[in-house]
């Protein structure tokens, strides 16, 4: 069976364009070596419908049987990445082809690289397909909801192994250049089939790759070649637009640079982008305003639950200068009546989540105003999902959520299924340890519907979407209502 499955995997590599026919023997021998096998038997087998996930499973089972790896998702992932690297082109070849495709068009180049990242199993498409996705219409537009199921749950043995593994500073983090080709370990994922395209932005070396979890179409990550912390500054806006000029069909945004309102990795300067139109991009401008000295830049307040300023101009340098002016003004802005404090006890609170894109002939930059102040009532953040919403979303509201896509925890899949059954059976939710946290929420909406087995799932999805909308409203510094807009105008008047 080993020879047969190696033959299938090599054929997959050829069919998918990862490798040419002339490398068949070479790849076969690399795979044999992974299994410490000296012999190969050429058998006839069906090569007409090769399913990568099935072939890898057979090979992983073989590795377990031979005591090459432990039967755990962590070690299986480490090993199948090693197998896929036997088929994946070397970095120099990937970079050469990307450059060649880029001369045709930027989109041709990214189509190639995204296809390669999927074919090489760096993006595990069969796992990403498991993510639950739906949309919900709100006053702000159609929001995207996803329950992330593509990150595998670690078993207790693997968690223990990761905890007991010696601490390593190599690579320093998941975003460092040194991840390319890294074999991984119990507490660090394998990246042997990972490829990076080097790019220059703001006259410095950066890397361009795709996210292995692709929360949206062509979800890419652009990261500093040096392990340096996140920082929102004028150079940030220059970098965003340098990238957009290289790849005008992509947007690029940055997480904020402060805890609570920032992303999960603040230690390494990076951006996220892709080929997708989020609800925030479609959101209209409520009202425009002028900033003295920047009359050539169109400025507006966006109809969005977070507080967003949109800048548009044919000259991106004018947007960059104005964005820097707004950032500096916001960093130092306080308004006690609006409960906005630039800092308390020397700790800064104000920052910005910026998103850059090209819209026709115009460059465009959205600036979401953020504040991470905490209080006794809201210890996780005043402009963070409030406690009554934590049963759905407790995590930080980062760049992706800011733009209108909810990335919800995997626990919700099972909980929503159990909730559907419990609601139909009219069970006491408070008596259930898992479902009790949802009881108040269900009581709020239950009376608005005639719930049946045919519509219960749709109703729950709709109500989850409404909660996410409230989550975004909680994250808004100036609320999208008359009082909030008055406070927003007050800040804008200081520019």
Coordinates of C-alpha atoms in Angstrom, one line a residue:
X1 CA 0.0 0.0 0.0
X2 CA 2.9 2.4 0.7
X3 CA 4.2 2.3 -2.9
X4 CA 0.6 2.8 -4.2
X5 CA -0.1 5.8 -2.0
X6 CA 3.3 7.4 -2.8
X7 CA 2.5 6.9 -6.5
X8 CA -0.9 8.6 -6.0
X9 CA 0.7 11.5 -4.1
X10 CA 3.3 12.1 -6.8
X11 CA 0.6 11.9 -9.5
X12 CA -1.3 14.6 -7.5
X13 CA 1.8 16.8 -7.5
X14 CA 2.1 16.5 -11.3
X15 CA -1.7 17.0 -11.9
X16 CA -1.8 20.0 -9.6
X17 CA 1.2 21.7 -11.3
X18 CA 3.3 21.5 -8.2
X19 CA 6.0 19.6 -10.1
X20 CA 6.8 18.5 -13.6
X21 CA 6.7 15.0 -14.9
X22 CA 10.5 14.9 -15.1
X23 CA 10.6 15.0 -11.2
X24 CA 8.5 11.9 -10.7
X25 CA 11.4 9.6 -9.7
X26 CA 13.0 12.3 -7.6
X27 CA 9.8 13.0 -5.6
X28 CA 9.2 9.3 -5.2
X29 CA 12.6 8.8 -3.7
X30 CA 12.2 11.7 -1.3
X31 CA 8.9 10.2 -0.1
X32 CA 10.4 6.8 0.4
X33 CA 13.1 8.3 2.5
X34 CA 10.4 9.9 4.8
X35 CA 9.2 6.4 5.6
X36 CA 12.8 5.0 6.0
X37 CA 11.9 2.7 3.1
X38 CA 14.5 1.4 0.6
X39 CA 12.1 -0.5 -1.8
X40 CA 9.5 0.7 -4.2
X41 CA 7.1 -1.5 -6.1
X42 CA 5.5 -0.1 -9.2
X43 CA 1.9 -1.3 -9.0
X44 CA -1.0 -0.5 -11.2
X45 CA -3.6 1.6 -9.4
X46 CA -6.4 4.0 -10.2
X47 CA -5.0 7.5 -10.7
X48 CA -8.1 9.0 -12.2
X49 CA -9.7 10.5 -9.1
X50 CA -7.0 11.3 -6.5
X51 CA -8.3 13.0 -3.3
X52 CA -5.4 14.5 -1.5
X53 CA -6.9 14.3 2.0
X54 CA -7.6 10.5 1.5
X55 CA -4.1 9.8 0.2
X56 CA -2.4 11.7 3.0
X57 CA -4.6 9.9 5.6
X58 CA -3.4 6.5 4.2
X59 CA 0.2 7.7 4.3
X60 CA -0.1 9.1 7.9
X61 CA -1.7 5.8 9.1
X62 CA 1.3 4.0 7.6
X63 CA 3.7 6.3 9.4
X64 CA 1.9 5.6 12.7
X65 CA 2.0 1.9 12.0
X66 CA 5.7 2.1 11.4
X67 CA 6.2 4.1 14.7
X68 CA 7.6 7.0 12.7
X69 CA 5.0 9.4 14.4
X70 CA 2.5 9.3 17.2
X71 CA -1.1 9.1 16.3
X72 CA -2.0 12.7 17.2
X73 CA -3.3 15.5 15.0
X74 CA -0.2 17.6 15.9
X75 CA 2.3 14.9 14.8
X76 CA 0.2 14.0 11.8
X77 CA 0.2 17.6 10.7
X78 CA 4.0 17.9 11.2
X79 CA 4.5 14.7 9.1
X80 CA 2.1 15.4 6.2
X81 CA 3.7 18.8 5.8
X82 CA 7.1 17.0 5.4
X83 CA 5.5 14.8 2.7
X84 CA 4.0 17.7 0.8
X85 CA 7.3 19.5 0.8
X86 CA 8.6 16.6 -1.4
X87 CA 6.3 17.9 -4.1
X88 CA 6.5 21.7 -3.5
X89 CA 8.9 23.8 -5.7
X90 CA 11.9 25.3 -3.9
X91 CA 11.5 29.0 -2.9
X92 CA 13.7 30.4 -5.7
X93 CA 11.5 28.6 -8.3
X94 CA 8.3 30.0 -6.8
X95 CA 9.8 33.5 -6.7
X96 CA 11.0 33.2 -10.4
X97 CA 7.5 32.1 -11.6
X98 CA 5.8 34.7 -9.5
X99 CA 8.0 37.4 -11.1
X100 CA 7.3 36.0 -14.5
X101 CA 3.5 36.0 -13.9
X102 CA 3.7 39.5 -12.4
X103 CA 5.0 40.8 -15.7
X104 CA 1.7 39.7 -17.3
X105 CA -0.3 41.3 -14.5
X106 CA -0.3 41.5 -10.7
X107 CA -3.5 39.5 -10.6
X108 CA -2.0 36.7 -12.7
X109 CA 0.9 36.5 -10.2
X110 CA -1.4 36.3 -7.1
X111 CA -3.6 33.7 -8.9
X112 CA -0.5 31.6 -9.4
X113 CA 0.7 32.0 -5.8
X114 CA -2.7 31.4 -4.2
X115 CA -3.2 28.3 -6.3
X116 CA 0.2 27.0 -5.3
X117 CA -0.5 27.7 -1.6
X118 CA -3.7 25.6 -1.9
X119 CA -2.2 22.8 -4.0
X120 CA 0.8 22.4 -1.7
X121 CA -1.7 21.9 1.3
X122 CA -0.2 24.9 3.1
X123 CA -3.8 26.1 2.9
X124 CA -5.7 22.9 3.9
X125 CA -8.7 23.5 1.8
X126 CA -10.5 20.4 3.1
X127 CA -10.3 21.9 6.6
X128 CA -11.3 25.4 5.5
X129 CA -14.4 24.0 3.9
X130 CA -15.5 22.9 7.4
X131 CA -15.9 26.5 8.5
X132 CA -19.5 27.5 8.9
X133 CA -20.3 30.7 7.0
X134 CA -23.4 32.8 6.6
X135 CA -24.4 36.4 6.1
X136 CA -26.8 38.7 8.1
X137 CA -28.5 41.9 6.9
X138 CA -28.2 44.8 9.3
X139 CA -28.7 48.6 9.2
X140 CA -25.0 48.9 8.3
X141 CA -25.1 46.4 5.4
X142 CA -24.6 42.6 5.0
X143 CA -22.2 41.3 7.7
X144 CA -20.2 38.0 7.2
X145 CA -20.3 35.4 10.0
X146 CA -17.9 32.5 10.2
X147 CA -17.3 29.9 12.9
X148 CA -13.7 28.8 12.6
X149 CA -13.3 25.1 12.4
X150 CA -10.2 24.9 10.3
X151 CA -7.7 25.1 13.2
X152 CA -7.6 21.5 14.6
X153 CA -8.2 20.9 18.3
X154 CA -5.1 19.6 20.0
X155 CA -5.5 16.4 22.0
X156 CA -4.3 16.3 25.7
X157 CA -1.1 14.4 24.9
X158 CA -0.1 16.9 22.3
X159 CA -0.9 19.8 24.7
X160 CA 1.3 18.2 27.3
X161 CA 4.1 17.7 24.8
X162 CA 4.0 21.3 23.8
X163 CA 4.0 22.5 27.4
X164 CA 7.0 20.3 28.2
X165 CA 8.9 21.0 25.0
X166 CA 12.1 23.1 25.5
X167 CA 11.5 26.8 24.8
X168 CA 13.0 27.9 21.6
X169 CA 13.6 31.4 20.1
X170 CA 13.7 30.1 16.6
X171 CA 11.7 31.1 14.7
X172 CA 10.9 34.0 17.1
X173 CA 7.2 34.0 16.1
X174 CA 4.8 32.6 13.5
X175 CA 5.4 35.6 11.2
X176 CA 9.2 35.5 10.9
X177 CA 10.9 34.8 7.6
X178 CA 12.6 31.9 9.3
X179 CA 9.3 29.9 9.1
X180 CA 9.8 29.2 5.4
X181 CA 10.8 25.5 5.3
X182 CA 10.8 25.0 9.1
X183 CA 10.0 21.4 10.1
X184 CA 8.0 22.5 13.2
X185 CA 7.7 20.9 16.6
X186 CA 5.0 20.1 19.1
X187 CA 4.5 23.8 20.0
X188 CA 5.2 25.3 16.6
X189 CA 3.5 24.3 13.3
X190 CA 5.4 22.8 10.4
X191 CA 6.1 25.2 7.5
X192 CA 8.1 23.1 5.1
X193 CA 5.6 23.6 2.3
X194 CA 5.4 27.3 3.1
X195 CA 6.6 29.8 0.5
X196 CA 7.1 33.5 0.8
X197 CA 7.4 36.2 -1.9
X198 CA 9.9 38.9 -1.0
X199 CA 8.6 42.4 -1.7
X200 CA 9.9 46.0 -1.1
X201 CA 7.6 48.5 0.6
X202 CA 8.8 51.8 2.1
X203 CA 12.3 50.9 1.0
X204 CA 12.5 47.9 3.3
X205 CA 12.3 44.1 2.9
X206 CA 8.9 42.5 3.6
X207 CA 7.4 39.1 3.0
X208 CA 4.1 38.3 1.2
X209 CA 2.3 35.1 2.0
X210 CA -1.3 33.7 2.4
X211 CA -2.9 32.9 5.7
X212 CA -3.3 29.1 6.1
X213 CA -6.8 29.7 7.6
X214 CA -8.1 32.0 4.8
X215 CA -11.0 33.7 6.6
X216 CA -12.0 35.3 3.2
X217 CA -10.9 35.1 -0.4
X218 CA -7.1 35.3 -1.0
X219 CA -6.5 36.2 2.7
X220 CA -2.9 37.3 2.6
X221 CA -0.4 38.4 5.2
X222 CA 2.3 41.0 4.6
X223 CA 5.0 41.1 7.3
X224 CA 8.2 42.9 8.1
X225 CA 11.4 41.1 7.3
X226 CA 12.6 42.0 10.8
X227 CA 11.0 40.8 14.0
X228 CA 9.9 44.3 15.1
X229 CA 6.7 45.3 17.0
X230 CA 3.5 46.7 15.5
X231 CA 3.4 50.4 15.4
X232 CA 0.8 52.7 13.8
X233 CA 2.6 55.8 12.4
X234 CA 3.0 57.7 9.1
X235 CA 5.3 54.9 7.8
X236 CA 2.4 52.5 8.2
X237 CA 0.3 54.4 5.7
X238 CA 3.2 54.6 3.3
X239 CA 3.6 50.8 3.5
X240 CA -0.1 50.1 3.0
X241 CA -0.2 52.2 -0.2
X242 CA 3.1 50.9 -1.5
X243 CA 1.5 47.4 -1.3
X244 CA -1.7 48.6 -2.9
X245 CA 0.3 50.1 -5.8
X246 CA 2.0 46.7 -6.3
X247 CA -1.3 44.8 -6.1
X248 CA -4.1 47.2 -6.9
X249 CA -6.7 44.4 -6.8
X250 CA -6.0 43.8 -3.1
X251 CA -6.8 45.8 0.0
X252 CA -4.4 45.9 2.9
X253 CA -5.0 46.9 6.5
X254 CA -3.3 46.9 9.8
X255 CA -4.4 45.8 13.2
X256 CA -4.1 48.6 15.9
X257 CA -0.9 48.7 17.9
X258 CA -2.4 48.6 21.4
X259 CA -3.6 45.6 23.5
X260 CA -7.4 44.9 23.6
X261 CA -8.0 46.7 20.3
X262 CA -5.1 45.1 18.5
X263 CA -4.5 41.8 16.9
X264 CA -3.2 38.5 18.4
X265 CA 0.4 39.2 17.4
X266 CA 1.6 42.6 18.4
X267 CA 5.3 41.6 18.6
X268 CA 5.8 41.4 14.8
X269 CA 4.9 44.2 12.4
X270 CA 2.4 42.9 9.8
X271 CA -0.7 43.6 7.7
X272 CA -3.5 41.6 6.4
X273 CA -5.2 41.9 3.0
X274 CA -6.8 40.1 0.2
X275 CA -9.2 40.0 -2.7
X276 CA -12.5 40.5 -1.0
X277 CA -15.1 43.3 -0.6
X278 CA -16.1 43.6 3.0
X279 CA -19.3 45.3 4.2
X280 CA -17.3 48.3 5.5
X281 CA -16.0 49.0 2.0
X282 CA -19.6 49.1 0.7
X283 CA -20.8 51.3 3.6
X284 CA -21.7 54.8 2.4
X285 CA -20.4 58.1 3.8
X286 CA -23.0 59.8 6.1
X287 CA -21.5 63.3 5.7
X288 CA -18.3 64.9 4.3
X289 CA -16.0 67.4 5.9
X290 CA -13.0 69.4 4.9
X291 CA -9.6 69.6 6.7
X292 CA -7.8 72.9 6.2
X293 CA -4.8 72.5 3.9
X294 CA -6.2 69.2 2.6
X295 CA -9.2 70.4 0.6
X296 CA -8.1 68.2 -2.4
X297 CA -8.8 65.1 -0.2
X298 CA -12.4 64.0 0.1
X299 CA -13.1 63.3 3.8
X300 CA -16.2 61.6 5.2
X301 CA -17.7 59.9 8.2
X302 CA -18.7 56.3 7.3
X303 CA -22.1 54.8 8.2
X304 CA -20.5 52.0 10.3
X305 CA -20.9 50.8 13.9
X306 CA -17.2 51.7 14.6
X307 CA -16.1 55.3 14.2
X308 CA -14.6 55.4 10.7
X309 CA -13.1 58.3 8.7
X310 CA -12.8 57.7 4.9
X311 CA -10.2 59.6 2.9
X312 CA -10.1 59.6 -0.9
X313 CA -7.7 61.2 -3.4
X314 CA -5.9 60.4 -6.7
X315 CA -2.6 61.2 -5.0
X316 CA -2.0 58.7 -2.2
X317 CA 0.8 61.0 -0.8
X318 CA -1.9 63.6 0.2
X319 CA -3.9 60.9 1.9
X320 CA -0.8 59.7 3.8
X321 CA 0.0 63.2 5.0
X322 CA -3.6 63.8 6.1
X323 CA -3.9 60.4 7.8
X324 CA -0.7 61.2 9.8
X325 CA -2.3 64.5 10.8
X326 CA -5.5 62.7 11.9
X327 CA -3.5 60.0 13.8
X328 CA -1.5 62.6 15.7
X329 CA -4.7 64.5 16.6
X330 CA -6.5 61.3 17.7
X331 CA -3.5 60.1 19.8
X332 CA -3.8 63.3 21.9
X333 CA -7.6 63.7 21.9
X334 CA -9.7 63.6 25.0
X335 CA -13.4 64.4 25.5
X336 CA -14.7 63.6 29.0
X337 CA -18.3 63.9 27.9
X338 CA -17.8 61.2 25.2
X339 CA -15.7 59.1 27.7
X340 CA -12.6 59.4 25.4
X341 CA -9.3 59.8 27.2
X342 CA -6.0 59.9 25.4
X343 CA -4.2 58.4 28.3
X344 CA -4.7 57.6 32.0
X345 CA -1.7 57.3 34.4
X346 CA 0.6 57.7 31.5
X347 CA -0.9 54.8 29.6
X348 CA -1.9 55.7 26.0
X349 CA -5.4 54.6 24.8
X350 CA -6.1 56.1 21.4
X351 CA -4.9 54.4 18.2
X352 CA -6.2 53.6 14.7
X353 CA -7.0 50.6 12.6
X354 CA -6.3 51.6 9.0
X355 CA -7.4 49.9 5.7
X356 CA -6.1 51.0 2.3
X357 CA -7.5 50.1 -1.1
X358 CA -7.8 51.4 -4.7
X359 CA -11.3 52.4 -5.8
X360 CA -11.2 53.1 -9.6
X361 CA -8.9 56.0 -10.1
X362 CA -8.9 56.9 -6.4
X363 CA -6.8 55.8 -3.6
X364 CA -8.8 55.3 -0.4
X365 CA -8.0 54.9 3.3
X366 CA -10.4 54.0 6.1
X367 CA -9.3 55.0 9.6
X368 CA -11.2 53.3 12.4
X369 CA -10.7 55.2 15.6
X370 CA -9.9 52.9 18.5
X371 CA -9.6 53.3 22.3
X372 CA -8.6 50.6 24.8
X373 CA -9.6 52.2 28.1
X374 CA -10.9 49.8 30.8
X375 CA -13.1 50.4 33.8
X376 CA -14.3 48.3 36.8
X377 CA -17.6 47.9 34.9
X378 CA -15.8 46.9 31.7
X379 CA -12.4 45.3 32.8
X380 CA -11.8 43.9 29.3
X381 CA -12.4 47.3 27.6
X382 CA -15.1 49.9 27.4
X383 CA -14.9 49.8 23.6
X384 CA -14.8 46.0 23.5
X385 CA -17.6 43.4 23.4
X386 CA -19.6 44.0 26.6
X387 CA -20.1 41.1 29.0
X388 CA -23.6 40.3 28.0
X389 CA -22.3 39.4 24.5
X390 CA -19.4 37.2 25.7
X391 CA -21.5 34.1 25.2
X392 CA -21.0 34.6 21.5
X393 CA -17.9 36.8 21.2
X394 CA -15.4 37.7 23.9
X395 CA -12.2 38.0 21.9
X396 CA -10.5 41.2 20.7
X397 CA -12.1 43.0 17.7
X398 CA -9.2 43.1 15.3
X399 CA -8.9 44.2 11.7
X400 CA -11.1 41.4 10.1
X401 CA -14.0 42.0 12.5
X402 CA -13.6 45.8 12.1
X403 CA -14.3 45.4 8.4
X404 CA -17.5 43.3 9.1
X405 CA -16.5 39.7 9.3
X406 CA -17.1 37.8 12.5
X407 CA -14.5 35.1 13.3
X408 CA -16.4 33.2 16.0
X409 CA -15.0 30.4 18.3
X410 CA -15.4 26.7 17.2
X411 CA -17.3 26.0 20.5
X412 CA -20.3 27.7 19.0
X413 CA -21.0 25.0 16.4
X414 CA -21.8 22.4 19.0
X415 CA -23.6 24.9 21.3
X416 CA -25.9 26.2 18.5
X417 CA -26.8 22.6 17.6
X418 CA -27.6 21.9 21.2
X419 CA -29.5 25.1 21.5
X420 CA -31.7 24.3 18.6
X421 CA -32.6 20.9 20.1
X422 CA -33.2 22.5 23.5
X423 CA -35.4 25.3 22.1
X424 CA -37.5 22.8 20.1
X425 CA -37.9 20.6 23.2
X426 CA -38.7 23.7 25.4
X427 CA -35.9 22.7 27.8
X428 CA -34.7 24.8 30.7
X429 CA -31.5 26.3 29.4
X430 CA -30.4 27.5 32.8
X431 CA -30.3 23.9 34.0
X432 CA -27.7 23.0 31.3
X433 CA -24.1 23.9 32.2
X434 CA -23.1 24.4 28.6
X435 CA -26.2 26.3 27.4
X436 CA -26.9 28.4 30.6
X437 CA -24.8 31.3 29.3
X438 CA -27.2 31.6 26.3
X439 CA -30.4 31.6 28.3
X440 CA -30.9 35.4 28.6
X441 CA -30.2 35.9 24.9
X442 CA -32.7 33.2 23.8
X443 CA -35.4 34.6 26.1
X444 CA -34.9 38.0 24.4
X445 CA -35.6 36.8 20.9
X446 CA -37.7 33.6 21.3
X447 CA -41.0 35.5 21.5
X448 CA -40.4 37.2 18.1
X449 CA -40.6 34.0 16.1
X450 CA -42.7 30.9 15.6
X451 CA -39.8 28.5 15.9
X452 CA -40.0 25.1 14.1
X453 CA -37.4 22.4 13.2
X454 CA -37.4 23.9 9.7
X455 CA -36.4 27.4 10.7
X456 CA -34.6 27.1 14.1
X457 CA -31.1 27.0 12.5
X458 CA -31.8 30.1 10.3
X459 CA -33.2 32.0 13.3
X460 CA -30.2 31.2 15.5
X461 CA -27.8 32.3 12.7
X462 CA -29.7 35.5 12.2
X463 CA -29.6 36.3 16.0
X464 CA -25.9 35.5 16.2
X465 CA -25.5 38.0 13.4
X466 CA -27.4 40.6 15.4
X467 CA -25.1 39.9 18.4
X468 CA -22.0 40.5 16.2
X469 CA -23.5 43.8 15.1
X470 CA -23.9 44.8 18.7
X471 CA -20.3 43.7 19.3
X472 CA -19.2 46.1 16.6
X473 CA -21.3 48.9 18.1
X474 CA -19.7 48.3 21.5
X475 CA -16.3 48.7 19.8
X476 CA -17.4 52.1 18.3
X477 CA -15.9 55.0 20.2
X478 CA -18.5 57.5 18.8
X479 CA -21.8 55.6 18.5
X480 CA -23.5 55.8 15.1
X481 CA -26.5 57.8 16.4
X482 CA -27.2 61.5 16.8
X483 CA -25.3 61.9 20.1
X484 CA -22.4 59.9 18.9
X485 CA -22.2 61.8 15.6
X486 CA -22.2 65.1 17.5
X487 CA -19.1 63.8 19.5
X488 CA -17.6 62.6 16.2
X489 CA -18.1 66.0 14.6
X490 CA -16.5 67.7 17.6
X491 CA -13.3 65.6 17.1
X492 CA -13.4 66.3 13.3
X493 CA -13.6 70.1 14.0
X494 CA -10.3 69.9 15.8
X495 CA -8.4 68.7 12.7

